[in-house]
Amino acid sequence: MITKAPRGTQDWYGEKILLRRKVEEIARDLCNKYNINEIETPAFEHTELFLRGVGETTDVVQKEMYTFNDKANRSITLKPEGTAGTVRAYLEHSLYADTQPTKLYYFTQAFRYEKPQAGRYRQHHQFGVEFFGSEHPQAEVELILLLKDLLDKLNIKDAKLHINSIGCLTCRKEYNKVLVNYLEKNQDKFCNTCKERMIKNPLRVLDCKDQTCSQLVKEAPKTIDYLDEECKNHFKLLKNLLNNIGIEYVIDSNVVRGLDYYTKTVFEFINSEGFTLCGGGRYDNLIAELGGKPQPAVGFGMGIERILLLLEQNQSDLQIKKPVQVYLGILGDNAMTKAYQIVHYLRQAGIKTETDFLKRSVKAQMKYANKINAMYTIILGENEINNNKVKVKEMDTGQQTEVNLDNLIEYIKTKINN
Ligand code: HAM
């Protein structure tokens, strides 16, 4: 018998899935307020999309993708992140032809063959937002404000905004020269992947998870010191905007992100334990890289599991479960049909109602109603049907009220709305 899910995956049930849905509901509501539209892209894409989008020398592509050939021998990859698929959809459906900006949000599963640990899974969930069509740092600020709003609503106080600029391709050329000079001093000590990256894409050496490599790059030159005028101005404007609005941040040259598409601004919200809750940045070249007409873009992805971990640690008091409002107990087989009619009416009236379908004794049914914290209980037997009256018991107080069956829905509604 197979009773264990694959390593790095988990089942979602009970309180945990309710909490995830609650977080999603809050994020969705916020996107609505910011007038951002939802998009859902497939769980898998052509592998080529990620090779070109995420970058061939990234950890994600080199070590973590779930790639396989389908039955027609096409190379397919389960999506490791949400941006590349969203950009593909933006181009496929000519969303750029609409009035810009295009503002999209998504909830997606993402698959990465990583070493599982707290907050790191092989299948995880992301809430992401992507803005297309704005080259102004105001777009970054709008995303940061949305994230702040979301963290506030979730009552997550321990999350600091870290920002950095990694410049554009012109800055990168200059920076790469200096970085390679620095890396070459310890060339032999780096892992084989990094030795190759030094030649192909030196910036990626900075986010290698290998302990020796990360130790060796601690004093590496900073991208922010090699920005051209335009990138410098962009970063300055961003900082001014954040200062003027009163959003606190730290400039953190260690934030270089692990994906290749970023240009200029990169940012993360990190908690005091060094845990990255979400990350993103500008990616002005990705659309052209994937074959579209150049169009500036910026976005972020937030790991839902990491948020849930914090909420659980904080013993969040988010209202995740609406209690059962009425439990209708059935006394005797003859009451069953009527009981089901009443239950059906109550539910149609929007009242969360449960009844017995295990043919339990009335005593067992009431014990169960207690266990599920039902707000009101009713027992329906032949007597109640003949008199067209039931006793409604308020479980908190034990108080019982006789109610005519014709007025039951109104009565319950008034009680639960008070
Ligand atoms: P990322 O930083 O690779 O960026 O992932 C975004 C967030 O997903 C991370 O900050 C983290 O909270 C969460 N995450 C990543 N990997 C895992 C994992 N193995 N287990 C649990 N959570 C994880 C992106 O994916 C970009 N697409 C973000 C973006 C959107 N940039 C621009 N637009």
Tab-separated table of C-alpha atoms and ligand atoms in Angstrom:
chain	number	residue	atom	x	y	z
A	1	MET	CA	0.000	0.000	0.000
A	2	ILE	CA	1.326	3.448	-0.896
A	3	THR	CA	0.663	5.716	2.092
A	4	LYS	CA	3.285	8.409	1.714
A	5	ALA	CA	3.094	11.401	-0.591
A	6	PRO	CA	6.301	12.213	-2.544
A	7	ARG	CA	8.975	14.067	-0.552
A	8	GLY	CA	8.469	17.827	-0.477
A	9	THR	CA	4.725	17.643	-1.186
A	10	GLN	CA	1.816	17.792	1.216
A	11	ASP	CA	-1.895	17.074	1.443
A	12	TRP	CA	-4.216	19.986	2.092
A	13	TYR	CA	-7.154	19.323	4.383
A	14	GLY	CA	-8.802	20.490	7.610
A	15	GLU	CA	-7.789	23.821	9.168
A	16	LYS	CA	-4.752	24.156	6.934
A	17	ILE	CA	-6.618	24.356	3.659
A	18	LEU	CA	-9.144	26.715	5.248
A	19	LEU	CA	-6.321	29.002	6.293
A	20	ARG	CA	-4.799	28.892	2.802
A	21	ARG	CA	-8.167	29.732	1.260
A	22	LYS	CA	-8.556	32.605	3.728
A	23	VAL	CA	-5.171	34.056	2.759
A	24	GLU	CA	-6.110	33.682	-0.899
A	25	GLU	CA	-9.447	35.373	-0.277
A	26	ILE	CA	-7.751	38.361	1.392
A	27	ALA	CA	-5.211	38.640	-1.448
A	28	ARG	CA	-7.963	38.355	-4.060
A	29	ASP	CA	-10.014	41.090	-2.378
A	30	LEU	CA	-6.985	43.364	-2.345
A	31	CYS	CA	-6.274	42.760	-6.041
A	32	ASN	CA	-9.849	43.721	-6.694
A	33	LYS	CA	-9.319	46.999	-4.848
A	34	TYR	CA	-6.184	47.663	-6.904
A	35	ASN	CA	-8.134	46.772	-10.057
A	36	ILE	CA	-5.866	43.863	-10.989
A	37	ASN	CA	-7.390	41.043	-13.061
A	38	GLU	CA	-6.908	37.342	-12.500
A	39	ILE	CA	-5.084	35.035	-14.887
A	40	GLU	CA	-4.578	31.293	-14.738
A	41	THR	CA	-2.033	29.633	-16.983
A	42	PRO	CA	-1.418	25.883	-17.456
A	43	ALA	CA	0.404	23.819	-14.848
A	44	PHE	CA	2.957	22.864	-17.499
A	45	GLU	CA	4.563	24.686	-20.402
A	46	HIS	CA	7.063	23.928	-23.144
A	47	THR	CA	10.458	23.573	-21.455
A	48	GLU	CA	11.896	26.140	-23.875
A	49	LEU	CA	9.835	28.870	-22.196
A	50	PHE	CA	11.687	28.460	-18.907
A	51	LEU	CA	15.095	27.963	-20.543
A	52	ARG	CA	14.681	31.319	-22.248
A	53	GLY	CA	12.605	33.039	-19.602
A	54	VAL	CA	14.054	31.960	-16.272
A	55	GLY	CA	17.554	31.428	-17.723
A	56	GLU	CA	19.692	28.385	-18.504
A	57	THR	CA	22.283	29.069	-15.813
A	58	THR	CA	19.860	29.567	-12.916
A	59	ASP	CA	19.522	26.999	-10.124
A	60	VAL	CA	15.857	26.646	-11.039
A	61	VAL	CA	16.624	25.538	-14.606
A	62	GLN	CA	19.876	23.689	-13.953
A	63	LYS	CA	18.864	21.741	-10.875
A	64	GLU	CA	15.214	22.042	-9.982
A	65	MET	CA	12.845	21.637	-12.913
A	66	TYR	CA	10.462	18.725	-13.312
A	67	THR	CA	11.002	18.100	-17.007
A	68	PHE	CA	9.764	15.158	-19.047
A	69	ASN	CA	8.936	14.220	-22.606
A	70	ASP	CA	5.241	13.796	-23.356
A	71	LYS	CA	3.908	11.009	-25.534
A	72	ALA	CA	4.595	13.050	-28.672
A	73	ASN	CA	8.182	13.490	-27.484
A	74	ARG	CA	7.824	17.207	-26.698
A	75	SER	CA	9.813	18.474	-23.749
A	76	ILE	CA	7.396	19.660	-21.085
A	77	THR	CA	8.125	21.250	-17.684
A	78	LEU	CA	5.875	21.641	-14.655
A	79	LYS	CA	5.993	25.352	-13.996
A	80	PRO	CA	8.640	26.281	-11.426
A	81	GLU	CA	7.252	29.840	-11.156
A	82	GLY	CA	4.448	31.989	-12.517
A	83	THR	CA	6.057	34.854	-14.452
A	84	ALA	CA	7.198	33.089	-17.631
A	85	GLY	CA	3.763	31.528	-18.259
A	86	THR	CA	2.030	34.853	-17.631
A	87	VAL	CA	4.305	36.619	-20.126
A	88	ARG	CA	3.709	33.821	-22.651
A	89	ALA	CA	-0.060	34.313	-22.233
A	90	TYR	CA	0.317	38.118	-22.491
A	91	LEU	CA	1.986	37.629	-25.882
A	92	GLU	CA	-0.217	34.769	-27.092
A	93	HIS	CA	-3.427	36.732	-26.476
A	94	SER	CA	-2.005	40.107	-27.597
A	95	LEU	CA	-2.857	41.650	-24.235
A	96	TYR	CA	-0.304	44.362	-25.090
A	97	ALA	CA	-2.772	45.614	-27.726
A	98	ASP	CA	-5.209	46.628	-24.951
A	99	THR	CA	-4.826	49.930	-23.159
A	100	GLN	CA	-1.798	49.558	-20.908
A	101	PRO	CA	-0.883	48.852	-18.196
A	102	THR	CA	-1.985	45.225	-18.114
A	103	LYS	CA	-2.261	44.225	-14.464
A	104	LEU	CA	-2.587	40.527	-13.680
A	105	TYR	CA	-2.596	38.394	-10.540
A	106	TYR	CA	-2.531	34.639	-10.096
A	107	PHE	CA	-2.527	31.837	-7.614
A	108	THR	CA	-0.445	28.994	-8.898
A	109	GLN	CA	1.237	25.821	-7.839
A	110	ALA	CA	4.955	25.783	-8.561
A	111	PHE	CA	7.246	22.771	-8.768
A	112	ARG	CA	10.919	22.819	-7.879
A	113	TYR	CA	13.149	19.874	-7.052
A	114	GLU	CA	14.657	21.512	-3.972
A	115	LYS	CA	15.870	20.128	-0.660
A	116	PRO	CA	12.703	20.135	1.445
A	117	GLN	CA	12.855	22.062	4.732
A	118	ALA	CA	10.658	24.470	6.700
A	119	GLY	CA	8.908	26.671	4.141
A	120	ARG	CA	10.629	24.968	1.196
A	121	TYR	CA	8.706	22.362	-0.733
A	122	ARG	CA	8.913	20.592	-4.071
A	123	GLN	CA	5.346	21.631	-4.792
A	124	HIS	CA	4.414	25.020	-3.410
A	125	HIS	CA	1.807	27.718	-3.947
A	126	GLN	CA	2.445	31.279	-5.042
A	127	PHE	CA	0.384	34.388	-5.132
A	128	GLY	CA	1.840	36.578	-7.849
A	129	VAL	CA	1.163	39.918	-9.501
A	130	GLU	CA	2.602	41.143	-12.806
A	131	PHE	CA	2.301	44.653	-14.291
A	132	PHE	CA	3.095	45.203	-17.968
A	133	GLY	CA	3.608	48.503	-19.753
A	134	SER	CA	5.066	50.825	-17.131
A	135	GLU	CA	8.737	51.725	-16.947
A	136	HIS	CA	8.200	54.089	-14.042
A	137	PRO	CA	9.199	53.103	-10.474
A	138	GLN	CA	5.649	54.005	-9.469
A	139	ALA	CA	4.763	50.501	-10.703
A	140	GLU	CA	7.219	49.010	-8.186
A	141	VAL	CA	5.734	51.205	-5.465
A	142	GLU	CA	2.205	50.083	-6.288
A	143	LEU	CA	3.277	46.433	-5.901
A	144	ILE	CA	5.097	47.173	-2.666
A	145	LEU	CA	2.034	48.976	-1.300
A	146	LEU	CA	-0.142	46.008	-2.174
A	147	LEU	CA	2.260	43.675	-0.396
A	148	LYS	CA	2.323	45.926	2.651
A	149	ASP	CA	-1.468	46.028	2.700
A	150	LEU	CA	-1.594	42.255	2.476
A	151	LEU	CA	0.954	41.697	5.250
A	152	ASP	CA	-0.959	44.207	7.409
A	153	LYS	CA	-4.241	42.438	6.844
A	154	LEU	CA	-2.591	39.150	7.775
A	155	ASN	CA	-1.145	40.841	10.843
A	156	ILE	CA	2.393	39.854	9.843
A	157	LYS	CA	4.525	42.558	11.400
A	158	ASP	CA	7.898	40.905	11.182
A	159	ALA	CA	8.664	41.534	7.489
A	160	LYS	CA	11.120	44.109	6.242
A	161	LEU	CA	11.330	45.428	2.714
A	162	HIS	CA	14.788	44.893	1.167
A	163	ILE	CA	15.486	46.651	-2.123
A	164	ASN	CA	18.383	46.632	-4.553
A	165	SER	CA	19.125	47.448	-8.164
A	166	ILE	CA	20.945	45.014	-10.437
A	167	GLY	CA	20.917	47.452	-13.365
A	168	CYS	CA	20.252	46.833	-17.041
A	169	LEU	CA	22.240	44.846	-19.583
A	170	THR	CA	24.641	47.761	-20.141
A	171	CYS	CA	25.422	47.998	-16.411
A	172	ARG	CA	25.710	44.219	-16.278
A	173	LYS	CA	28.542	44.214	-18.828
A	174	GLU	CA	30.618	46.537	-16.652
A	175	TYR	CA	29.674	44.750	-13.455
A	176	ASN	CA	30.433	41.289	-14.861
A	177	LYS	CA	34.007	42.293	-15.626
A	178	VAL	CA	34.602	43.416	-12.041
A	179	LEU	CA	32.784	40.429	-10.598
A	180	VAL	CA	34.686	37.896	-12.676
A	181	ASN	CA	37.956	39.525	-11.623
A	182	TYR	CA	36.891	39.049	-8.028
A	183	LEU	CA	35.649	35.487	-8.473
A	184	GLU	CA	38.737	34.351	-10.343
A	185	LYS	CA	40.859	34.925	-7.268
A	186	ASN	CA	39.251	31.843	-5.751
A	187	GLN	CA	38.325	30.091	-8.958
A	188	ASP	CA	39.351	26.582	-7.889
A	189	LYS	CA	37.274	26.641	-4.730
A	190	PHE	CA	33.882	27.132	-6.420
A	191	CYS	CA	31.567	24.241	-7.280
A	192	ASN	CA	31.598	23.019	-10.885
A	193	THR	CA	28.294	24.721	-11.700
A	194	CYS	CA	29.686	28.060	-10.531
A	195	LYS	CA	32.909	27.574	-12.495
A	196	GLU	CA	30.728	27.291	-15.586
A	197	ARG	CA	28.576	30.252	-14.471
A	198	MET	CA	31.674	32.446	-14.154
A	199	ILE	CA	32.000	32.132	-17.908
A	200	LYS	CA	28.331	32.148	-18.921
A	201	ASN	CA	26.535	34.278	-16.313
A	202	PRO	CA	28.698	35.406	-13.375
A	203	LEU	CA	25.816	37.076	-11.457
A	204	ARG	CA	24.302	33.649	-10.815
A	205	VAL	CA	27.376	32.627	-8.791
A	206	LEU	CA	26.064	35.020	-6.130
A	207	ASP	CA	22.956	32.956	-5.422
A	208	CYS	CA	24.497	29.481	-5.428
A	209	LYS	CA	23.167	27.572	-2.409
A	210	ASP	CA	26.438	25.666	-1.953
A	211	GLN	CA	27.932	26.704	1.406
A	212	THR	CA	31.507	27.163	0.166
A	213	CYS	CA	30.355	29.252	-2.787
A	214	SER	CA	28.112	31.504	-0.683
A	215	GLN	CA	30.980	32.035	1.754
A	216	LEU	CA	33.353	32.951	-1.078
A	217	VAL	CA	31.070	35.662	-2.506
A	218	LYS	CA	30.399	37.441	0.781
A	219	GLU	CA	32.676	40.361	-0.097
A	220	ALA	CA	31.868	40.402	-3.823
A	221	PRO	CA	31.457	43.763	-5.607
A	222	LYS	CA	27.931	45.181	-5.444
A	223	THR	CA	25.739	45.672	-8.528
A	224	ILE	CA	24.518	48.971	-7.112
A	225	ASP	CA	28.024	50.476	-7.471
A	226	TYR	CA	28.043	49.842	-11.230
A	227	LEU	CA	24.764	51.370	-12.386
A	228	ASP	CA	24.595	53.638	-15.432
A	229	GLU	CA	22.869	57.041	-15.227
A	230	GLU	CA	19.428	55.749	-16.221
A	231	CYS	CA	19.433	52.878	-13.725
A	232	LYS	CA	20.849	55.123	-11.009
A	233	ASN	CA	18.010	57.602	-11.612
A	234	HIS	CA	15.408	54.874	-11.605
A	235	PHE	CA	16.633	53.630	-8.241
A	236	LYS	CA	16.818	57.173	-6.876
A	237	LEU	CA	13.249	57.856	-7.945
A	238	LEU	CA	12.089	54.647	-6.347
A	239	LYS	CA	13.768	55.536	-3.057
A	240	ASN	CA	12.283	59.049	-3.172
A	241	LEU	CA	8.813	57.671	-3.714
A	242	LEU	CA	9.183	55.186	-0.874
A	243	ASN	CA	10.562	57.903	1.411
A	244	ASN	CA	7.781	60.328	0.554
A	245	ILE	CA	5.063	57.777	1.136
A	246	GLY	CA	6.752	56.717	4.356
A	247	ILE	CA	7.517	53.103	3.439
A	248	GLU	CA	10.497	51.781	5.347
A	249	TYR	CA	13.128	49.776	3.497
A	250	VAL	CA	16.736	48.694	3.657
A	251	ILE	CA	19.089	48.700	0.704
A	252	ASP	CA	20.411	45.181	0.533
A	253	SER	CA	23.062	44.373	-2.062
A	254	ASN	CA	22.661	40.658	-1.335
A	255	VAL	CA	19.256	40.634	-3.002
A	256	VAL	CA	20.108	39.673	-6.584
A	257	ARG	CA	17.223	37.168	-7.044
A	258	GLY	CA	17.723	33.704	-8.481
A	259	LEU	CA	16.079	34.157	-11.862
A	260	ASP	CA	17.688	35.684	-14.931
A	261	TYR	CA	14.972	37.985	-16.182
A	262	TYR	CA	15.420	40.805	-13.663
A	263	THR	CA	16.629	44.280	-14.580
A	264	LYS	CA	16.945	47.390	-12.398
A	265	THR	CA	14.829	47.042	-9.239
A	266	VAL	CA	14.722	43.826	-7.220
A	267	PHE	CA	13.034	43.511	-3.850
A	268	GLU	CA	12.102	41.017	-1.160
A	269	PHE	CA	10.175	41.060	2.094
A	270	ILE	CA	12.324	39.205	4.625
A	271	ASN	CA	11.541	38.452	8.272
A	272	SER	CA	13.944	38.670	11.213
A	273	GLU	CA	14.872	34.981	10.835
A	274	GLY	CA	16.045	35.664	7.290
A	275	PHE	CA	13.032	33.987	5.739
A	276	THR	CA	11.994	35.445	2.335
A	277	LEU	CA	8.221	35.774	2.237
A	278	CYS	CA	8.038	37.175	-1.250
A	279	GLY	CA	10.288	38.485	-3.942
A	280	GLY	CA	10.120	40.242	-7.237
A	281	GLY	CA	11.373	43.023	-9.387
A	282	ARG	CA	11.479	44.607	-12.780
A	283	TYR	CA	12.032	42.524	-15.902
A	284	ASP	CA	12.082	44.941	-18.818
A	285	ASN	CA	13.768	42.522	-21.264
A	286	LEU	CA	11.734	39.359	-20.754
A	287	ILE	CA	8.955	40.135	-23.212
A	288	ALA	CA	11.441	40.804	-26.002
A	289	GLU	CA	13.429	37.742	-24.931
A	290	LEU	CA	10.319	35.633	-25.514
A	291	GLY	CA	9.723	37.149	-28.943
A	292	GLY	CA	7.453	40.117	-28.187
A	293	LYS	CA	7.826	43.828	-28.854
A	294	PRO	CA	9.838	45.248	-25.921
A	295	GLN	CA	7.596	46.231	-23.065
A	296	PRO	CA	8.608	47.106	-19.489
A	297	ALA	CA	7.289	44.838	-16.739
A	298	VAL	CA	7.485	44.316	-13.004
A	299	GLY	CA	6.021	41.799	-10.573
A	300	PHE	CA	6.399	39.649	-7.477
A	301	GLY	CA	5.676	36.162	-6.209
A	302	MET	CA	4.733	35.318	-2.646
A	303	GLY	CA	5.112	31.836	-1.159
A	304	ILE	CA	1.811	30.951	0.457
A	305	GLU	CA	3.294	28.119	2.548
A	306	ARG	CA	5.737	30.593	4.127
A	307	ILE	CA	2.890	32.915	5.001
A	308	LEU	CA	0.942	30.030	6.543
A	309	LEU	CA	3.964	28.973	8.559
A	310	LEU	CA	4.163	32.469	10.077
A	311	LEU	CA	0.425	32.615	10.689
A	312	GLU	CA	0.605	29.293	12.505
A	313	GLN	CA	3.579	30.468	14.572
A	314	ASN	CA	1.755	33.722	15.407
A	315	GLN	CA	-1.378	31.727	16.291
A	316	SER	CA	-3.289	33.935	13.912
A	317	ASP	CA	-6.857	34.715	14.864
A	318	LEU	CA	-8.019	34.961	11.236
A	319	GLN	CA	-11.652	33.902	11.102
A	320	ILE	CA	-11.263	30.881	8.891
A	321	LYS	CA	-14.306	28.760	9.579
A	322	LYS	CA	-17.928	29.798	9.758
A	323	PRO	CA	-19.559	27.663	12.470
A	324	VAL	CA	-22.464	25.313	11.766
A	325	GLN	CA	-25.451	27.529	12.489
A	326	VAL	CA	-28.113	24.852	12.853
A	327	TYR	CA	-27.863	21.173	13.672
A	328	LEU	CA	-31.129	19.413	13.030
A	329	GLY	CA	-31.425	16.115	14.901
A	330	ILE	CA	-33.796	13.437	13.596
A	331	LEU	CA	-35.924	11.412	16.021
A	332	GLY	CA	-37.278	8.280	14.330
A	333	ASP	CA	-37.479	7.201	10.703
A	334	ASN	CA	-40.859	8.849	10.137
A	335	ALA	CA	-39.367	12.308	10.666
A	336	MET	CA	-36.660	11.849	8.093
A	337	THR	CA	-38.406	13.195	4.999
A	338	LYS	CA	-39.646	16.320	6.739
A	339	ALA	CA	-36.219	16.798	8.333
A	340	TYR	CA	-34.558	16.793	4.949
A	341	GLN	CA	-37.082	19.291	3.604
A	342	ILE	CA	-36.344	21.645	6.478
A	343	VAL	CA	-32.586	21.205	6.157
A	344	HIS	CA	-32.858	21.947	2.449
A	345	TYR	CA	-34.886	25.143	3.051
A	346	LEU	CA	-32.476	26.330	5.726
A	347	ARG	CA	-29.511	25.822	3.423
A	348	GLN	CA	-31.289	27.527	0.543
A	349	ALA	CA	-31.817	30.479	2.860
A	350	GLY	CA	-28.026	30.638	3.344
A	351	ILE	CA	-27.985	29.075	6.806
A	352	LYS	CA	-25.127	26.633	7.384
A	353	THR	CA	-26.960	23.487	8.458
A	354	GLU	CA	-26.060	19.917	9.244
A	355	THR	CA	-28.115	16.827	9.995
A	356	ASP	CA	-27.528	13.155	10.673
A	357	PHE	CA	-27.062	10.527	8.017
A	358	LEU	CA	-25.513	7.877	10.177
A	359	LYS	CA	-28.823	6.934	11.827
A	360	ARG	CA	-27.441	7.803	15.256
A	361	SER	CA	-29.512	8.001	18.445
A	362	VAL	CA	-30.716	11.492	19.423
A	363	LYS	CA	-28.217	11.460	22.292
A	364	ALA	CA	-25.346	10.678	19.920
A	365	GLN	CA	-26.579	13.327	17.508
A	366	MET	CA	-26.568	15.995	20.238
A	367	LYS	CA	-23.102	14.930	21.359
A	368	TYR	CA	-21.958	15.430	17.786
A	369	ALA	CA	-23.697	18.837	17.550
A	370	ASN	CA	-21.757	19.852	20.653
A	371	LYS	CA	-18.494	18.633	19.190
A	372	ILE	CA	-18.880	20.658	16.007
A	373	ASN	CA	-19.893	23.731	18.046
A	374	ALA	CA	-23.272	24.097	16.364
A	375	MET	CA	-24.878	27.417	17.343
A	376	TYR	CA	-28.479	26.142	17.446
A	377	THR	CA	-29.924	22.645	17.641
A	378	ILE	CA	-33.380	21.368	16.813
A	379	ILE	CA	-34.777	17.886	17.311
A	380	LEU	CA	-37.474	16.869	14.872
A	381	GLY	CA	-39.731	13.911	15.696
A	382	GLU	CA	-43.333	12.948	14.918
A	383	ASN	CA	-44.683	15.195	17.724
A	384	GLU	CA	-42.973	18.259	16.295
A	385	ILE	CA	-44.257	17.462	12.819
A	386	ASN	CA	-47.844	16.982	14.059
A	387	ASN	CA	-47.758	20.251	16.061
A	388	ASN	CA	-45.843	22.111	13.310
A	389	LYS	CA	-43.577	23.440	16.080
A	390	VAL	CA	-39.967	22.789	17.118
A	391	LYS	CA	-37.802	23.754	20.066
A	392	VAL	CA	-34.735	25.711	19.002
A	393	LYS	CA	-31.927	25.442	21.514
A	394	GLU	CA	-29.245	28.106	21.699
A	395	MET	CA	-26.191	26.023	22.545
A	396	ASP	CA	-24.212	28.805	24.232
A	397	THR	CA	-26.908	29.597	26.798
A	398	GLY	CA	-28.977	26.393	26.803
A	399	GLN	CA	-32.072	28.553	26.294
A	400	GLN	CA	-34.902	26.856	24.367
A	401	THR	CA	-37.559	28.661	22.333
A	402	GLU	CA	-40.617	27.118	20.738
A	403	VAL	CA	-40.887	28.217	17.111
A	404	ASN	CA	-43.574	27.575	14.522
A	405	LEU	CA	-42.047	25.641	11.591
A	406	ASP	CA	-43.448	28.234	9.163
A	407	ASN	CA	-41.370	30.939	10.912
A	408	LEU	CA	-38.211	28.885	11.462
A	409	ILE	CA	-36.043	30.458	8.762
A	410	GLU	CA	-36.962	34.006	9.815
A	411	TYR	CA	-36.336	33.158	13.471
A	412	ILE	CA	-32.877	31.645	12.837
A	413	LYS	CA	-31.927	34.497	10.517
A	414	THR	CA	-32.819	37.119	13.112
A	415	LYS	CA	-30.898	35.259	15.796
A	416	ILE	CA	-27.695	34.770	13.786
A	417	ASN	CA	-27.679	38.300	12.444
A	418	ASN	CA	-27.842	39.775	15.934
B	1	HAM	P1	10.960	33.378	-6.332
B	1	HAM	O1	11.690	34.250	-5.373
B	1	HAM	O2	11.715	32.275	-6.946
B	1	HAM	O3	10.379	34.337	-7.458
B	1	HAM	O4	9.671	32.807	-5.630
B	1	HAM	C1	8.731	33.659	-5.051
B	1	HAM	C2	8.420	33.231	-3.646
B	1	HAM	O5	7.929	31.894	-3.670
B	1	HAM	C3	9.613	33.181	-2.711
B	1	HAM	O6	9.870	34.441	-2.153
B	1	HAM	C4	9.137	32.192	-1.668
B	1	HAM	O7	8.302	32.850	-0.722
B	1	HAM	C5	8.300	31.234	-2.480
B	1	HAM	N1	9.038	29.997	-2.814
B	1	HAM	C6	9.979	29.844	-3.756
B	1	HAM	N2	10.419	28.569	-3.780
B	1	HAM	C7	9.733	27.913	-2.832
B	1	HAM	C8	9.702	26.564	-2.369
B	1	HAM	N3	10.493	25.626	-2.893
B	1	HAM	N4	8.844	26.235	-1.364
B	1	HAM	C9	8.024	27.169	-0.828
B	1	HAM	N5	8.000	28.463	-1.232
B	1	HAM	C10	8.844	28.819	-2.213
B	1	HAM	C11	9.587	33.920	-8.481
B	1	HAM	O8	9.138	32.810	-8.583
B	1	HAM	C12	9.236	35.018	-9.435
B	1	HAM	N6	8.362	34.477	-10.470
B	1	HAM	C13	8.596	36.188	-8.711
B	1	HAM	C14	8.267	37.307	-9.647
B	1	HAM	C15	7.074	37.574	-10.214
B	1	HAM	N7	9.143	38.183	-10.119
B	1	HAM	C16	8.505	39.014	-10.944
B	1	HAM	N8	7.259	38.621	-11.015
